[in-house]
Short mmCIF file of C-alpha atoms in Angstrom, two decimals:
data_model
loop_
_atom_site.label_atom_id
_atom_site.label_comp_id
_atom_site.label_asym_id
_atom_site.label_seq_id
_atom_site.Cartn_x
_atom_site.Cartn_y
_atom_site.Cartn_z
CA UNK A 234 61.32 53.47 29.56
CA UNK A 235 57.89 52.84 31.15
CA UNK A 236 55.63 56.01 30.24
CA UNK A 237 52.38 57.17 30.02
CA UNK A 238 50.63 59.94 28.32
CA UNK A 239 47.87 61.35 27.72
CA UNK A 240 45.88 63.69 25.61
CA UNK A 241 44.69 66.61 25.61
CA UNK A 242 46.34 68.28 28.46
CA UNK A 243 43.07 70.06 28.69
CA UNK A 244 39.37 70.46 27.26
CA UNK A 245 36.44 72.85 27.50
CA UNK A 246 32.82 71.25 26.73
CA UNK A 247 29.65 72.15 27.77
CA UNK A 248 27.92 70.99 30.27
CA UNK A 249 25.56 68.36 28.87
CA UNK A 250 28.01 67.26 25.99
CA UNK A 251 30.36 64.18 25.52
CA UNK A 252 33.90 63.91 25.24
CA UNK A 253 36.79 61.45 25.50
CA UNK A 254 40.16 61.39 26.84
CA UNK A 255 43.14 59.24 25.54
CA UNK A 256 45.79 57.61 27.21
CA UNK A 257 48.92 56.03 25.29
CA UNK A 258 51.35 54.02 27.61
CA UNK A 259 54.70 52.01 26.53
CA UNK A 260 54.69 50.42 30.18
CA UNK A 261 55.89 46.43 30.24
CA UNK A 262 54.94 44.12 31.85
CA UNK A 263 51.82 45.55 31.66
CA UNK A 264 49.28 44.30 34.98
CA UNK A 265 46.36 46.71 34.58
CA UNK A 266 45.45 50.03 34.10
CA UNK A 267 43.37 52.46 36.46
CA UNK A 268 41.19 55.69 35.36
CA UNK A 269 41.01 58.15 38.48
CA UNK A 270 39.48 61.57 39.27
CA UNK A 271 40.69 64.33 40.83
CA UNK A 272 39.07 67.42 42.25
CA UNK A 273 40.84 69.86 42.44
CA UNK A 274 42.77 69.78 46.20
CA UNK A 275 41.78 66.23 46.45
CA UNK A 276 43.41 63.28 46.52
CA UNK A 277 43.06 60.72 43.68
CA UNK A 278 39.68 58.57 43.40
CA UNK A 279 39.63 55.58 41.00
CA UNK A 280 37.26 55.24 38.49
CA UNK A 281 37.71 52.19 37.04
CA UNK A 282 40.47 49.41 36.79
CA UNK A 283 40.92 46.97 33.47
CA UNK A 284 43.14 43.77 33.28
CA UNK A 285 44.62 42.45 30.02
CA UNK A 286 41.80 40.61 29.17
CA UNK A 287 39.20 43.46 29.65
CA UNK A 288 38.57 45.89 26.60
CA UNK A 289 35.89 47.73 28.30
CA UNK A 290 34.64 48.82 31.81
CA UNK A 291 31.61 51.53 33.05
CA UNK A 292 30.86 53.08 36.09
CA UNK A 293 27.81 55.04 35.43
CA UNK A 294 28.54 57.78 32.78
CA UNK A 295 31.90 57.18 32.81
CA UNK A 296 33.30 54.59 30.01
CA UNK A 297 36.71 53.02 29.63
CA UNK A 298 38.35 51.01 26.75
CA UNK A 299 41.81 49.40 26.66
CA UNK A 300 43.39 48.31 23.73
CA UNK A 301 46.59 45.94 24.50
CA UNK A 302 47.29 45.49 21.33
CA UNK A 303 48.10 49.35 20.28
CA UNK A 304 48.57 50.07 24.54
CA UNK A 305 46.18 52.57 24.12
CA UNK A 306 43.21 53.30 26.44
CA UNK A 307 40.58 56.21 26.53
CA UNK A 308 37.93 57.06 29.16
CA UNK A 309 34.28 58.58 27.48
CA UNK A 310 32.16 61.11 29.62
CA UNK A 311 28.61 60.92 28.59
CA UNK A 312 25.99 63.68 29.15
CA UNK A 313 28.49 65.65 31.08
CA UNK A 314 28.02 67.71 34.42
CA UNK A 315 29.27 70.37 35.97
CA UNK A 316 30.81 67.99 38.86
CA UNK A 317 33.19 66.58 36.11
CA UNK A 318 35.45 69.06 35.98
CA UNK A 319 38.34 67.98 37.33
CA UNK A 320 42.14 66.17 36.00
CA UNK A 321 41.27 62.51 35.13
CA UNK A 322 44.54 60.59 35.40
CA UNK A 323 45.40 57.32 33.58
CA UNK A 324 47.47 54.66 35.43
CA UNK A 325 49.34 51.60 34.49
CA UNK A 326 50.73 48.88 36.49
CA UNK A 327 53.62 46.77 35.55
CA UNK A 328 53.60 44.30 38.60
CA UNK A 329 52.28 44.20 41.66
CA UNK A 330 55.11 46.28 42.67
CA UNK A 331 54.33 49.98 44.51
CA UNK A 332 57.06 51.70 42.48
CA UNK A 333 55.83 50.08 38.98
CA UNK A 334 53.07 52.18 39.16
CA UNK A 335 53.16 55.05 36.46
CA UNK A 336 51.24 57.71 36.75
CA UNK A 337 50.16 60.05 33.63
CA UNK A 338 50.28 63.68 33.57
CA UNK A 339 46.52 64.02 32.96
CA UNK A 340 43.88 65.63 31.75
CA UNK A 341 42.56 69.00 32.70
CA UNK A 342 38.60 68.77 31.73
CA UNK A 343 36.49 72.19 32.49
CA UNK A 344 32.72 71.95 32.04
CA UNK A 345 30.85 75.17 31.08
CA UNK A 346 27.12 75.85 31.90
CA UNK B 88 34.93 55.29 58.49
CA UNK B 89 37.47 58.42 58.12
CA UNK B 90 39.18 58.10 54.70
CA UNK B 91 42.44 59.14 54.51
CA UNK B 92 43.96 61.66 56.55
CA UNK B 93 46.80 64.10 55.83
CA UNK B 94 48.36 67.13 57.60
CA UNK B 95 48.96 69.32 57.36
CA UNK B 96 47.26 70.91 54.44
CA UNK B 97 49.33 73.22 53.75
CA UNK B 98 52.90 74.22 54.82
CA UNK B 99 55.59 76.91 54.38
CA UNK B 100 59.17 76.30 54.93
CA UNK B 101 62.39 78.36 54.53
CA UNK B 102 64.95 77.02 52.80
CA UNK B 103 67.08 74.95 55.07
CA UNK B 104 64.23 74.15 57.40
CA UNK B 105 62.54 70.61 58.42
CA UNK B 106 59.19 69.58 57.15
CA UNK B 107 57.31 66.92 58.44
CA UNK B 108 54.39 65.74 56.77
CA UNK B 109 51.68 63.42 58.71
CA UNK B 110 49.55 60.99 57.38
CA UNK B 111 46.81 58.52 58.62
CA UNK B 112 44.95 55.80 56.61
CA UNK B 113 42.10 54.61 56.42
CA UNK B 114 40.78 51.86 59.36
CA UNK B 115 41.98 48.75 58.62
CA UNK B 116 45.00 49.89 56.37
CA UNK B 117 48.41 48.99 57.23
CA UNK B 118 50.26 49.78 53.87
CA UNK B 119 50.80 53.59 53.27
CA UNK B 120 52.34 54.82 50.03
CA UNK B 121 53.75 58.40 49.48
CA UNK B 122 54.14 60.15 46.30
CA UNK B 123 55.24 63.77 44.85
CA UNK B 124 53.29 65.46 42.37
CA UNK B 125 55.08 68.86 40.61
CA UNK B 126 53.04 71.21 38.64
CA UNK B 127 51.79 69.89 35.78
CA UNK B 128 53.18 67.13 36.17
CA UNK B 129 52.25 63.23 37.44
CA UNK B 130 52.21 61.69 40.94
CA UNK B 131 55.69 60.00 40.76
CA UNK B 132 56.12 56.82 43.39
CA UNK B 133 58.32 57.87 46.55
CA UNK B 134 58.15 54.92 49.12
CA UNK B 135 56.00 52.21 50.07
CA UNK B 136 55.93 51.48 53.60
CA UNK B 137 53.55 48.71 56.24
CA UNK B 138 53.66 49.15 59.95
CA UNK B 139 57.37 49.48 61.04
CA UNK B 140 58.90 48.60 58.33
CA UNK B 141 60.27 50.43 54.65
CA UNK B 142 59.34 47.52 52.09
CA UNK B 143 59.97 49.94 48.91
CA UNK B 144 61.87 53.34 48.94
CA UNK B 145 63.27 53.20 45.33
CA UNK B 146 61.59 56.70 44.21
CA UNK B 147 62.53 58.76 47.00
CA UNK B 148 65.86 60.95 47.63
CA UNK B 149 68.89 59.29 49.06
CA UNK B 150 69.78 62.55 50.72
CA UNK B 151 67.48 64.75 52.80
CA UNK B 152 64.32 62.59 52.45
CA UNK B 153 63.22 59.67 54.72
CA UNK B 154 59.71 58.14 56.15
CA UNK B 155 58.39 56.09 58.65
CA UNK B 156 55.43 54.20 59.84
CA UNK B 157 55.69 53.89 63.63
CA UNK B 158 53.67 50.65 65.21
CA UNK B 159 51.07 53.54 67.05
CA UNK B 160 50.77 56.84 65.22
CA UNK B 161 50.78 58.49 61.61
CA UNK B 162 53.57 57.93 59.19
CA UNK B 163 55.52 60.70 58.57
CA UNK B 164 57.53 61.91 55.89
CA UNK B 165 60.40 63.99 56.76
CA UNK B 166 62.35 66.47 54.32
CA UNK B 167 65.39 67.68 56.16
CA UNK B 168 67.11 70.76 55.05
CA UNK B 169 64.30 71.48 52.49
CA UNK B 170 65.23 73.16 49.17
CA UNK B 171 63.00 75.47 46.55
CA UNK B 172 63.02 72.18 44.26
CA UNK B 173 61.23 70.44 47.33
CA UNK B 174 58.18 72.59 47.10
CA UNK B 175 54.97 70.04 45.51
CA UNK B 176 51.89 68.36 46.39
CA UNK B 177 52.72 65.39 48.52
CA UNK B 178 50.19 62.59 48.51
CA UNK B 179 49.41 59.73 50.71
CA UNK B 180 47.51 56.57 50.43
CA UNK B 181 46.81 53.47 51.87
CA UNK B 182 45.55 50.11 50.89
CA UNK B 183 44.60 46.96 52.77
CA UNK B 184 46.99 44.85 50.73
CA UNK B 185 49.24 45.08 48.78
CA UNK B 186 48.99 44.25 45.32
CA UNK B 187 48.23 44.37 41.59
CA UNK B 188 44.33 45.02 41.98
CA UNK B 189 44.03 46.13 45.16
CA UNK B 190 43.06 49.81 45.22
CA UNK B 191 44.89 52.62 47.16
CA UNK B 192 42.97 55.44 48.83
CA UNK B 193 44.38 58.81 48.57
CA UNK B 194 44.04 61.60 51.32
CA UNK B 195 43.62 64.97 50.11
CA UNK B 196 47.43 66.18 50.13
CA UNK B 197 50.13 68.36 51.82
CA UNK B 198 51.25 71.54 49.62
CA UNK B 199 54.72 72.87 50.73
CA UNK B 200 56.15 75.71 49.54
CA UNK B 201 59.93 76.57 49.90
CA UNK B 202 61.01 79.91 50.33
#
């Protein structure tokens, strides 16, 4: 069964401090696999996207690694702001079909001044 | 350029009542996607749709549910007869293509709640 999950279901930092957030999926085919943000009341917005062959992709402080081999991805916050609070959602595609897209139940990450 | 567009934001149905959710995407999108998210939970796939036509509805209700995506005008997802279970966050989003890398836009989301 195509899943994906991902830990914690929630973190506290401080503002100012790193953390990172882990994704384990069991989807197959695998295609790629998206990071996204969401505010909360707000849609969805993607962070980053990595293919098979990618084992690493930034957008500014924000850091994701994939590893095929163990399916396991994470996404590293550096120097964190208050803005980042929010549910950061892993996603992996198996095809290019809409309904092979599986969504995780993400992560709840609160940052305290 | 207006992203996505959804309405409304909110809505409150009795039980047994229609809902009818709206959305518009982005300029220059002509493949809309819907999906249900419960609390706590992750956005599950409901239907994939272009202009006119249902090209994937394999995650949505056989009974009660069904969507469009009229040539002029929003789509809309309709929820006839509407049950407490039916109360979530309903998402829409749109791409320009469809496909593996291309990225969907989401709209900000419809909440209905079933009394």
């Amino acid at each position: 069964k195509n899943q994906v999950e991902q830990s914690p279901q929630s973190l506290i930092i401080l503002e100012g401090k790193n953390c990172t957030l882990q994704c384990n999926y069991t989807v197959s085919p695998f295609s790629n696999l998206r990071w996204y943000k969401q505010d909360t009341g707000r849609g969805p917005v993607s962070l980053t996207i990595m293919t098979f062959s990618e084992n690493t992709k930034s957008n500014g402080r924000y850091t994701a690694t994939l590893d095929a081999d163990t399916k396991q991805s994470s996404l590293h916050i550096t120097a964190s702001q208050l803005s980042d609070s929010a549910s950061y959602i892993c996603v992996v595609s198996a095809g290019s079909s809409a309904s092979k897209i599986i969504f995780g139940s993400g992560t709840r990450l609160s940052i305290r001044p | 350029n207006a992203g996505v567009m959804q309405n409304p934001r909110h809505l409150v149905r009795r039980r047994g009542q229609e809902a009818r959710l709206r959305c518009s995407p982005m300029k220059g999108h002509s493949h809309v996607y819907w999906y249900r998210q419960l609390p706590e939970e992750g956005l599950k796939f409901m239907v994939y749709l272009q202009k006119e036509n249902i090209i994937d509805e394999s995650g949505m209700p056989k009974e009660r549910f069904s969507a469009e995506f009229p040539k002029e005008g929003p789509s809309i997802l309709r929820i006839q007869q509407v049950v407490r279970g039916d109360s979530a966050a309903y998402f829409c989003a749109s791409s320009s293509t469809q496909g593996d890398y291309n990225e969907q836009f989401f709209g900000p989301g419809t909440r209905l709640t079933v009394l």
